[in-house]
């Protein structure tokens, strides 16, 4: 049996690893010393795990996490309080029981599952992830929970349809992009891609409440044609966008302003925009 076929709970934390998790997940997220301690303890736990995953509950959802070559999984496992706290707070304040949420660049599903816990069974959540091995982890995590509101979609989102080259950093599998942005140019795979508007219409969505977009510098490739072509009724109220300002080929912030958005927050990694009306 592979790790994915073992039932949830097979890899429950035990011993010193369990103690380390209980310690790191209680550390304050606004203290440099606490972050340094978390990093040291995390390294110790990863050595003890010897390649095994861990089955845990995070943000009210079950997840099997592999804390090795994916920074997202490391952070969610050991220090979930450090994982985009302001972004999650803003989403929590704007998510209703029938919300429509798109998680583009879903990784192993932390954002999608977080929203599913808050929104309940009436929500519609699309978790879009192009990397086959990461997608398998995403699908596994979704299946461990009873929400029934998340659909995993195995593709990239881009400015045009067709097979495209996705560049992957083998040191951090969560960092993949349709652009070469700090990834190893030799590490690439071919994946199917669709424009955002095609994805939305193909799923029969008539509105979008919020989008999380984390595609390592290709955010402009996705949003520019969508903003140009989509009717106002499909423009999301809230956008959480990875800050790729130095990589974008267009002034995405100015373009969003032209379409009625205002920036309400900026964190170390993301820009958050809201549209009234």
PDB file of C-alpha atoms in Angstrom:
ATOM      1  CA  UNK A   1       0.000   0.000   0.000  1.00  0.00           C
ATOM      2  CA  UNK A   2       1.161   3.553  -0.712  1.00  0.00           C
ATOM      3  CA  UNK A   3       0.913   6.376   1.805  1.00  0.00           C
ATOM      4  CA  UNK A   4      -2.189   7.669   0.024  1.00  0.00           C
ATOM      5  CA  UNK A   5      -4.022   4.354   0.416  1.00  0.00           C
ATOM      6  CA  UNK A   6      -3.413   4.027   4.149  1.00  0.00           C
ATOM      7  CA  UNK A   7      -6.469   5.275   6.084  1.00  0.00           C
ATOM      8  CA  UNK A   8      -6.345   8.652   7.773  1.00  0.00           C
ATOM      9  CA  UNK A   9      -4.840   8.290  11.231  1.00  0.00           C
ATOM     10  CA  UNK A  10      -2.170   5.811  10.141  1.00  0.00           C
ATOM     11  CA  UNK A  11       0.418   8.567  10.461  1.00  0.00           C
ATOM     12  CA  UNK A  12      -0.812  10.208  13.652  1.00  0.00           C
ATOM     13  CA  UNK A  13       1.899  12.205  15.454  1.00  0.00           C
ATOM     14  CA  UNK A  14       3.605  10.347  18.296  1.00  0.00           C
ATOM     15  CA  UNK A  15       6.423  10.767  20.761  1.00  0.00           C
ATOM     16  CA  UNK A  16       8.805  13.664  20.380  1.00  0.00           C
ATOM     17  CA  UNK A  17       7.252  14.684  17.054  1.00  0.00           C
ATOM     18  CA  UNK A  18       3.875  15.090  18.751  1.00  0.00           C
ATOM     19  CA  UNK A  19       5.485  17.213  21.464  1.00  0.00           C
ATOM     20  CA  UNK A  20       7.195  19.404  18.872  1.00  0.00           C
ATOM     21  CA  UNK A  21       3.883  19.980  17.069  1.00  0.00           C
ATOM     22  CA  UNK A  22       2.155  20.942  20.296  1.00  0.00           C
ATOM     23  CA  UNK A  23       4.980  23.398  21.018  1.00  0.00           C
ATOM     24  CA  UNK A  24       5.348  25.017  17.599  1.00  0.00           C
ATOM     25  CA  UNK A  25       1.625  25.510  16.959  1.00  0.00           C
ATOM     26  CA  UNK A  26       1.336  27.586  20.158  1.00  0.00           C
ATOM     27  CA  UNK A  27       4.180  29.991  19.383  1.00  0.00           C
ATOM     28  CA  UNK A  28       3.253  33.661  18.809  1.00  0.00           C
ATOM     29  CA  UNK A  29       3.298  34.689  15.143  1.00  0.00           C
ATOM     30  CA  UNK A  30       4.665  38.189  15.771  1.00  0.00           C
ATOM     31  CA  UNK A  31       7.938  37.307  17.477  1.00  0.00           C
ATOM     32  CA  UNK A  32      11.254  36.734  15.685  1.00  0.00           C
ATOM     33  CA  UNK A  33      12.595  34.491  18.439  1.00  0.00           C
ATOM     34  CA  UNK A  34       9.494  32.309  18.296  1.00  0.00           C
ATOM     35  CA  UNK A  35       9.851  31.912  14.542  1.00  0.00           C
ATOM     36  CA  UNK A  36      13.491  30.934  14.950  1.00  0.00           C
ATOM     37  CA  UNK A  37      12.595  28.354  17.596  1.00  0.00           C
ATOM     38  CA  UNK A  38       9.842  26.966  15.348  1.00  0.00           C
ATOM     39  CA  UNK A  39      12.327  26.505  12.520  1.00  0.00           C
ATOM     40  CA  UNK A  40      14.803  24.638  14.718  1.00  0.00           C
ATOM     41  CA  UNK A  41      12.128  22.359  16.161  1.00  0.00           C
ATOM     42  CA  UNK A  42      10.685  21.745  12.710  1.00  0.00           C
ATOM     43  CA  UNK A  43      14.033  20.572  11.401  1.00  0.00           C
ATOM     44  CA  UNK A  44      14.347  18.144  14.306  1.00  0.00           C
ATOM     45  CA  UNK A  45      10.890  16.702  13.676  1.00  0.00           C
ATOM     46  CA  UNK A  46      11.490  16.301   9.951  1.00  0.00           C
ATOM     47  CA  UNK A  47      14.652  14.303  10.649  1.00  0.00           C
ATOM     48  CA  UNK A  48      12.726  12.069  13.035  1.00  0.00           C
ATOM     49  CA  UNK A  49       9.941  11.478  10.497  1.00  0.00           C
ATOM     50  CA  UNK A  50      12.345  10.026   7.888  1.00  0.00           C
ATOM     51  CA  UNK A  51      10.080  10.720   4.954  1.00  0.00           C
ATOM     52  CA  UNK A  52       6.763   9.790   6.555  1.00  0.00           C
ATOM     53  CA  UNK A  53       3.765  12.146   6.381  1.00  0.00           C
ATOM     54  CA  UNK A  54       1.635  13.193   9.341  1.00  0.00           C
ATOM     55  CA  UNK A  55      -2.151  13.049   9.729  1.00  0.00           C
ATOM     56  CA  UNK A  56      -3.404  16.127  11.579  1.00  0.00           C
ATOM     57  CA  UNK A  57      -6.355  18.474  11.886  1.00  0.00           C
ATOM     58  CA  UNK A  58      -5.759  22.045  10.780  1.00  0.00           C
ATOM     59  CA  UNK A  59      -8.335  24.871  10.594  1.00  0.00           C
ATOM     60  CA  UNK A  60     -11.028  22.339  11.474  1.00  0.00           C
ATOM     61  CA  UNK A  61     -10.171  20.000   8.580  1.00  0.00           C
ATOM     62  CA  UNK A  62      -8.286  16.730   8.303  1.00  0.00           C
ATOM     63  CA  UNK A  63      -5.067  16.844   6.288  1.00  0.00           C
ATOM     64  CA  UNK A  64      -2.223  14.462   5.503  1.00  0.00           C
ATOM     65  CA  UNK A  65       0.881  16.630   5.220  1.00  0.00           C
ATOM     66  CA  UNK A  66       4.318  15.787   3.797  1.00  0.00           C
ATOM     67  CA  UNK A  67       6.741  18.369   5.262  1.00  0.00           C
ATOM     68  CA  UNK A  68       9.688  17.900   2.934  1.00  0.00           C
ATOM     69  CA  UNK A  69       9.834  19.728  -0.399  1.00  0.00           C
ATOM     70  CA  UNK A  70       6.738  21.890   0.007  1.00  0.00           C
ATOM     71  CA  UNK A  71       6.951  25.021   2.165  1.00  0.00           C
ATOM     72  CA  UNK A  72       3.171  25.276   2.414  1.00  0.00           C
ATOM     73  CA  UNK A  73       2.901  21.832   4.005  1.00  0.00           C
ATOM     74  CA  UNK A  74       5.720  22.621   6.439  1.00  0.00           C
ATOM     75  CA  UNK A  75       4.067  25.823   7.598  1.00  0.00           C
ATOM     76  CA  UNK A  76       0.534  24.415   7.881  1.00  0.00           C
ATOM     77  CA  UNK A  77       1.810  21.380   9.790  1.00  0.00           C
ATOM     78  CA  UNK A  78       4.150  22.978  12.309  1.00  0.00           C
ATOM     79  CA  UNK A  79       2.987  26.598  12.563  1.00  0.00           C
ATOM     80  CA  UNK A  80      -0.574  26.896  11.211  1.00  0.00           C
ATOM     81  CA  UNK A  81      -0.909  30.228  13.016  1.00  0.00           C
ATOM     82  CA  UNK A  82       1.811  31.631  10.699  1.00  0.00           C
ATOM     83  CA  UNK A  83      -0.065  30.658   7.518  1.00  0.00           C
ATOM     84  CA  UNK A  84      -1.550  33.876   6.069  1.00  0.00           C
ATOM     85  CA  UNK A  85      -3.325  34.947   9.282  1.00  0.00           C
ATOM     86  CA  UNK A  86      -4.600  38.313   7.983  1.00  0.00           C
ATOM     87  CA  UNK A  87      -5.757  36.780   4.700  1.00  0.00           C
ATOM     88  CA  UNK A  88      -7.713  34.100   6.549  1.00  0.00           C
ATOM     89  CA  UNK A  89      -9.218  36.704   8.888  1.00  0.00           C
ATOM     90  CA  UNK A  90     -10.429  38.825   5.961  1.00  0.00           C
ATOM     91  CA  UNK A  91     -11.895  35.786   4.226  1.00  0.00           C
ATOM     92  CA  UNK A  92     -13.641  34.671   7.396  1.00  0.00           C
ATOM     93  CA  UNK A  93     -15.331  38.035   7.692  1.00  0.00           C
ATOM     94  CA  UNK A  94     -16.689  37.897   4.149  1.00  0.00           C
ATOM     95  CA  UNK A  95     -17.648  34.252   3.630  1.00  0.00           C
ATOM     96  CA  UNK A  96     -21.316  33.352   3.722  1.00  0.00           C
ATOM     97  CA  UNK A  97     -22.977  29.929   3.904  1.00  0.00           C
ATOM     98  CA  UNK A  98     -23.541  29.835   0.135  1.00  0.00           C
ATOM     99  CA  UNK A  99     -20.273  31.414  -0.978  1.00  0.00           C
ATOM    100  CA  UNK A 100     -18.459  30.693  -4.233  1.00  0.00           C
ATOM    101  CA  UNK A 101     -14.696  30.495  -3.707  1.00  0.00           C
ATOM    102  CA  UNK A 102     -11.896  29.764  -6.195  1.00  0.00           C
ATOM    103  CA  UNK A 103      -8.548  28.535  -4.916  1.00  0.00           C
ATOM    104  CA  UNK A 104      -6.222  28.833  -7.914  1.00  0.00           C
ATOM    105  CA  UNK A 105      -2.873  27.267  -7.176  1.00  0.00           C
ATOM    106  CA  UNK A 106      -4.541  25.244  -4.436  1.00  0.00           C
ATOM    107  CA  UNK A 107      -1.455  23.236  -3.446  1.00  0.00           C
ATOM    108  CA  UNK A 108      -2.615  20.604  -0.923  1.00  0.00           C
ATOM    109  CA  UNK A 109      -5.825  22.466  -0.117  1.00  0.00           C
ATOM    110  CA  UNK A 110      -5.233  24.540   3.027  1.00  0.00           C
ATOM    111  CA  UNK A 111      -7.200  27.554   1.760  1.00  0.00           C
ATOM    112  CA  UNK A 112      -9.993  25.513   0.175  1.00  0.00           C
ATOM    113  CA  UNK A 113     -10.475  23.420   3.310  1.00  0.00           C
ATOM    114  CA  UNK A 114     -10.357  26.502   5.549  1.00  0.00           C
ATOM    115  CA  UNK A 115     -13.161  28.090   3.536  1.00  0.00           C
ATOM    116  CA  UNK A 116     -15.143  24.828   3.464  1.00  0.00           C
ATOM    117  CA  UNK A 117     -15.097  24.630   7.266  1.00  0.00           C
ATOM    118  CA  UNK A 118     -16.418  28.180   7.584  1.00  0.00           C
ATOM    119  CA  UNK A 119     -18.947  28.156   4.762  1.00  0.00           C
ATOM    120  CA  UNK A 120     -20.684  24.837   5.287  1.00  0.00           C
ATOM    121  CA  UNK A 121     -22.236  22.431   2.775  1.00  0.00           C
ATOM    122  CA  UNK A 122     -23.986  25.110   0.709  1.00  0.00           C
ATOM    123  CA  UNK A 123     -20.738  26.591  -0.597  1.00  0.00           C
ATOM    124  CA  UNK A 124     -19.161  25.942  -3.991  1.00  0.00           C
ATOM    125  CA  UNK A 125     -15.389  25.740  -3.881  1.00  0.00           C
ATOM    126  CA  UNK A 126     -13.059  25.028  -6.792  1.00  0.00           C
ATOM    127  CA  UNK A 127      -9.540  23.961  -5.852  1.00  0.00           C
ATOM    128  CA  UNK A 128      -7.376  24.201  -8.971  1.00  0.00           C
ATOM    129  CA  UNK A 129      -3.938  22.554  -8.995  1.00  0.00           C
ATOM    130  CA  UNK A 130      -1.899  21.559 -12.095  1.00  0.00           C
ATOM    131  CA  UNK A 131       0.924  19.424 -10.634  1.00  0.00           C
ATOM    132  CA  UNK A 132      -0.144  15.762 -10.712  1.00  0.00           C
ATOM    133  CA  UNK A 133       1.568  14.691  -7.473  1.00  0.00           C
ATOM    134  CA  UNK A 134       0.388  17.771  -5.566  1.00  0.00           C
ATOM    135  CA  UNK A 135      -3.096  17.291  -7.020  1.00  0.00           C
ATOM    136  CA  UNK A 136      -3.162  13.743  -5.627  1.00  0.00           C
ATOM    137  CA  UNK A 137      -2.426  15.116  -2.139  1.00  0.00           C
ATOM    138  CA  UNK A 138      -5.113  17.774  -2.595  1.00  0.00           C
ATOM    139  CA  UNK A 139      -7.692  15.172  -3.634  1.00  0.00           C
ATOM    140  CA  UNK A 140      -6.739  12.944  -0.690  1.00  0.00           C
ATOM    141  CA  UNK A 141      -7.158  15.783   1.802  1.00  0.00           C
ATOM    142  CA  UNK A 142     -10.534  16.772   0.375  1.00  0.00           C
ATOM    143  CA  UNK A 143     -11.720  13.159   0.618  1.00  0.00           C
ATOM    144  CA  UNK A 144     -10.895  12.954   4.346  1.00  0.00           C
ATOM    145  CA  UNK A 145     -13.529  15.560   5.168  1.00  0.00           C
ATOM    146  CA  UNK A 146     -17.344  15.475   5.008  1.00  0.00           C
ATOM    147  CA  UNK A 147     -17.924  18.898   3.497  1.00  0.00           C
ATOM    148  CA  UNK A 148     -18.959  17.898  -0.021  1.00  0.00           C
ATOM    149  CA  UNK A 149     -18.471  21.468  -1.215  1.00  0.00           C
ATOM    150  CA  UNK A 150     -14.991  21.266  -2.785  1.00  0.00           C
ATOM    151  CA  UNK A 151     -14.272  20.186  -6.349  1.00  0.00           C
ATOM    152  CA  UNK A 152     -10.638  19.563  -7.249  1.00  0.00           C
ATOM    153  CA  UNK A 153      -9.683  20.559 -10.794  1.00  0.00           C
ATOM    154  CA  UNK A 154      -6.457  19.239 -12.343  1.00  0.00           C
ATOM    155  CA  UNK A 155      -5.265  22.011 -14.640  1.00  0.00           C
ATOM    156  CA  UNK A 156      -3.429  25.294 -14.813  1.00  0.00           C
ATOM    157  CA  UNK A 157      -5.190  28.597 -15.319  1.00  0.00           C
ATOM    158  CA  UNK A 158      -3.620  30.819 -17.960  1.00  0.00           C
ATOM    159  CA  UNK A 159      -4.356  33.370 -20.688  1.00  0.00           C
ATOM    160  CA  UNK A 160      -5.210  30.723 -23.267  1.00  0.00           C
ATOM    161  CA  UNK A 161      -6.320  27.103 -23.528  1.00  0.00           C
ATOM    162  CA  UNK A 162      -4.067  24.173 -24.411  1.00  0.00           C
ATOM    163  CA  UNK A 163      -1.103  22.258 -23.044  1.00  0.00           C
ATOM    164  CA  UNK A 164       1.491  24.538 -21.477  1.00  0.00           C
ATOM    165  CA  UNK A 165       4.865  24.181 -19.772  1.00  0.00           C
ATOM    166  CA  UNK A 166       4.794  24.458 -15.995  1.00  0.00           C
ATOM    167  CA  UNK A 167       8.127  25.193 -14.318  1.00  0.00           C
ATOM    168  CA  UNK A 168       8.580  23.489 -10.944  1.00  0.00           C
ATOM    169  CA  UNK A 169      11.106  24.100  -8.180  1.00  0.00           C
ATOM    170  CA  UNK A 170      12.044  20.616  -6.880  1.00  0.00           C
ATOM    171  CA  UNK A 171      13.071  22.148  -3.547  1.00  0.00           C
ATOM    172  CA  UNK A 172       9.615  23.639  -3.031  1.00  0.00           C
ATOM    173  CA  UNK A 173       6.974  21.849  -5.067  1.00  0.00           C
ATOM    174  CA  UNK A 174       4.419  24.454  -4.115  1.00  0.00           C
ATOM    175  CA  UNK A 175       6.353  27.008  -6.150  1.00  0.00           C
ATOM    176  CA  UNK A 176       5.365  26.301  -9.743  1.00  0.00           C
ATOM    177  CA  UNK A 177       4.635  28.791 -12.487  1.00  0.00           C
ATOM    178  CA  UNK A 178       3.905  29.211 -16.158  1.00  0.00           C
ATOM    179  CA  UNK A 179       6.748  31.738 -16.032  1.00  0.00           C
ATOM    180  CA  UNK A 180      10.364  30.993 -15.159  1.00  0.00           C
ATOM    181  CA  UNK A 181      10.587  32.846 -11.849  1.00  0.00           C
ATOM    182  CA  UNK A 182      13.312  31.498  -9.625  1.00  0.00           C
ATOM    183  CA  UNK A 183      12.446  27.922 -10.475  1.00  0.00           C
ATOM    184  CA  UNK A 184      14.836  25.475 -12.067  1.00  0.00           C
ATOM    185  CA  UNK A 185      14.297  25.908 -15.801  1.00  0.00           C
ATOM    186  CA  UNK A 186      15.169  22.260 -16.330  1.00  0.00           C
ATOM    187  CA  UNK A 187      12.379  21.068 -14.021  1.00  0.00           C
ATOM    188  CA  UNK A 188       9.266  21.350 -16.143  1.00  0.00           C
ATOM    189  CA  UNK A 189       6.149  19.396 -17.012  1.00  0.00           C
ATOM    190  CA  UNK A 190       3.380  19.777 -19.566  1.00  0.00           C
ATOM    191  CA  UNK A 191      -0.067  20.447 -18.121  1.00  0.00           C
ATOM    192  CA  UNK A 192      -3.474  21.361 -19.552  1.00  0.00           C
ATOM    193  CA  UNK A 193      -4.464  24.994 -19.122  1.00  0.00           C
ATOM    194  CA  UNK A 194      -7.678  26.988 -19.446  1.00  0.00           C
ATOM    195  CA  UNK A 195      -8.485  30.709 -19.180  1.00  0.00           C
ATOM    196  CA  UNK A 196     -10.205  31.720 -15.960  1.00  0.00           C
ATOM    197  CA  UNK A 197     -13.392  32.803 -17.737  1.00  0.00           C
ATOM    198  CA  UNK A 198     -13.632  29.441 -19.513  1.00  0.00           C
ATOM    199  CA  UNK A 199     -13.191  27.627 -16.198  1.00  0.00           C
ATOM    200  CA  UNK A 200     -15.883  29.704 -14.516  1.00  0.00           C
ATOM    201  CA  UNK A 201     -18.377  29.299 -17.345  1.00  0.00           C
ATOM    202  CA  UNK A 202     -17.615  25.590 -17.677  1.00  0.00           C
ATOM    203  CA  UNK A 203     -18.541  25.134 -14.026  1.00  0.00           C
ATOM    204  CA  UNK A 204     -21.772  27.085 -14.508  1.00  0.00           C
ATOM    205  CA  UNK A 205     -20.869  29.781 -11.974  1.00  0.00           C
ATOM    206  CA  UNK A 206     -22.929  32.965 -12.069  1.00  0.00           C
ATOM    207  CA  UNK A 207     -21.026  34.798  -9.353  1.00  0.00           C
ATOM    208  CA  UNK A 208     -17.735  34.570  -7.458  1.00  0.00           C
ATOM    209  CA  UNK A 209     -17.417  35.792  -3.900  1.00  0.00           C
ATOM    210  CA  UNK A 210     -13.668  35.374  -3.436  1.00  0.00           C
ATOM    211  CA  UNK A 211     -10.563  34.157  -5.228  1.00  0.00           C
ATOM    212  CA  UNK A 212      -7.178  33.177  -3.843  1.00  0.00           C
ATOM    213  CA  UNK A 213      -4.621  33.352  -6.660  1.00  0.00           C
ATOM    214  CA  UNK A 214      -1.120  32.013  -6.015  1.00  0.00           C
ATOM    215  CA  UNK A 215       0.684  31.181  -9.264  1.00  0.00           C
ATOM    216  CA  UNK A 216       4.201  32.537  -8.736  1.00  0.00           C
ATOM    217  CA  UNK A 217       4.204  35.628 -10.913  1.00  0.00           C
ATOM    218  CA  UNK A 218       1.637  34.574 -13.521  1.00  0.00           C
ATOM    219  CA  UNK A 219      -1.263  36.363 -11.834  1.00  0.00           C
ATOM    220  CA  UNK A 220      -1.359  39.023 -14.536  1.00  0.00           C
ATOM    221  CA  UNK A 221      -1.594  36.389 -17.284  1.00  0.00           C
ATOM    222  CA  UNK A 222      -4.760  35.098 -15.645  1.00  0.00           C
ATOM    223  CA  UNK A 223      -6.489  38.277 -14.510  1.00  0.00           C
ATOM    224  CA  UNK A 224      -5.873  40.666 -17.412  1.00  0.00           C
ATOM    225  CA  UNK A 225      -7.989  38.730 -19.962  1.00  0.00           C
ATOM    226  CA  UNK A 226     -10.554  37.835 -17.318  1.00  0.00           C
ATOM    227  CA  UNK A 227     -11.074  41.475 -16.325  1.00  0.00           C
ATOM    228  CA  UNK A 228     -11.301  42.454 -19.972  1.00  0.00           C
ATOM    229  CA  UNK A 229     -13.811  39.799 -20.989  1.00  0.00           C
ATOM    230  CA  UNK A 230     -15.903  38.882 -17.935  1.00  0.00           C
ATOM    231  CA  UNK A 231     -19.234  40.599 -17.242  1.00  0.00           C
ATOM    232  CA  UNK A 232     -19.353  42.688 -14.046  1.00  0.00           C
ATOM    233  CA  UNK A 233     -21.565  40.038 -12.420  1.00  0.00           C
ATOM    234  CA  UNK A 234     -18.648  37.592 -12.452  1.00  0.00           C
ATOM    235  CA  UNK A 235     -16.038  39.887 -10.929  1.00  0.00           C
ATOM    236  CA  UNK A 236     -15.138  38.555  -7.459  1.00  0.00           C
ATOM    237  CA  UNK A 237     -15.818  40.691  -4.431  1.00  0.00           C
ATOM    238  CA  UNK A 238     -12.510  39.732  -2.783  1.00  0.00           C
ATOM    239  CA  UNK A 239      -9.154  38.901  -4.369  1.00  0.00           C
ATOM    240  CA  UNK A 240      -6.186  37.508  -2.447  1.00  0.00           C
ATOM    241  CA  UNK A 241      -3.295  37.695  -4.898  1.00  0.00           C
ATOM    242  CA  UNK A 242       0.308  36.689  -4.421  1.00  0.00           C
ATOM    243  CA  UNK A 243       2.369  39.847  -4.771  1.00  0.00           C
ATOM    244  CA  UNK A 244       4.230  39.413  -8.050  1.00  0.00           C
ATOM    245  CA  UNK A 245       4.595  43.119  -8.784  1.00  0.00           C
ATOM    246  CA  UNK A 246       8.209  42.764  -9.916  1.00  0.00           C
ATOM    247  CA  UNK A 247       7.289  39.922 -12.282  1.00  0.00           C
ATOM    248  CA  UNK A 248       4.048  41.149 -13.815  1.00  0.00           C
ATOM    249  CA  UNK A 249       4.141  42.415 -17.375  1.00  0.00           C
ATOM    250  CA  UNK A 250       1.193  44.725 -16.718  1.00  0.00           C
ATOM    251  CA  UNK A 251       0.357  47.081 -13.850  1.00  0.00           C
ATOM    252  CA  UNK A 252      -2.153  44.703 -12.334  1.00  0.00           C
ATOM    253  CA  UNK A 253      -2.931  46.929  -9.359  1.00  0.00           C
ATOM    254  CA  UNK A 254      -3.864  49.822 -11.658  1.00  0.00           C
ATOM    255  CA  UNK A 255      -5.937  47.496 -13.817  1.00  0.00           C
ATOM    256  CA  UNK A 256      -7.852  46.269 -10.791  1.00  0.00           C
ATOM    257  CA  UNK A 257      -8.483  49.862  -9.727  1.00  0.00           C
ATOM    258  CA  UNK A 258      -9.992  50.563 -13.136  1.00  0.00           C
ATOM    259  CA  UNK A 259     -12.460  47.731 -12.531  1.00  0.00           C
ATOM    260  CA  UNK A 260     -13.655  49.030  -9.189  1.00  0.00           C
ATOM    261  CA  UNK A 261     -11.244  47.343  -6.798  1.00  0.00           C
ATOM    262  CA  UNK A 262      -9.388  48.962  -3.931  1.00  0.00           C
ATOM    263  CA  UNK A 263      -6.472  47.472  -2.075  1.00  0.00           C
ATOM    264  CA  UNK A 264      -7.491  46.873   1.524  1.00  0.00           C
ATOM    265  CA  UNK A 265      -4.365  45.129   2.800  1.00  0.00           C
ATOM    266  CA  UNK A 266      -0.830  44.074   1.943  1.00  0.00           C
ATOM    267  CA  UNK A 267       1.053  41.328   3.731  1.00  0.00           C
ATOM    268  CA  UNK A 268       4.542  39.935   3.271  1.00  0.00           C
ATOM    269  CA  UNK A 269       3.353  37.669   0.463  1.00  0.00           C
ATOM    270  CA  UNK A 270      -0.028  38.887  -0.772  1.00  0.00           C
ATOM    271  CA  UNK A 271      -2.108  41.814  -1.931  1.00  0.00           C
ATOM    272  CA  UNK A 272      -5.796  41.865  -0.964  1.00  0.00           C
ATOM    273  CA  UNK A 273      -8.331  43.745  -3.090  1.00  0.00           C
ATOM    274  CA  UNK A 274     -12.040  44.298  -2.538  1.00  0.00           C
ATOM    275  CA  UNK A 275     -14.708  45.400  -5.009  1.00  0.00           C
ATOM    276  CA  UNK A 276     -17.825  47.176  -3.821  1.00  0.00           C
ATOM    277  CA  UNK A 277     -21.216  46.433  -5.307  1.00  0.00           C
TER     278      UNK A 277
END
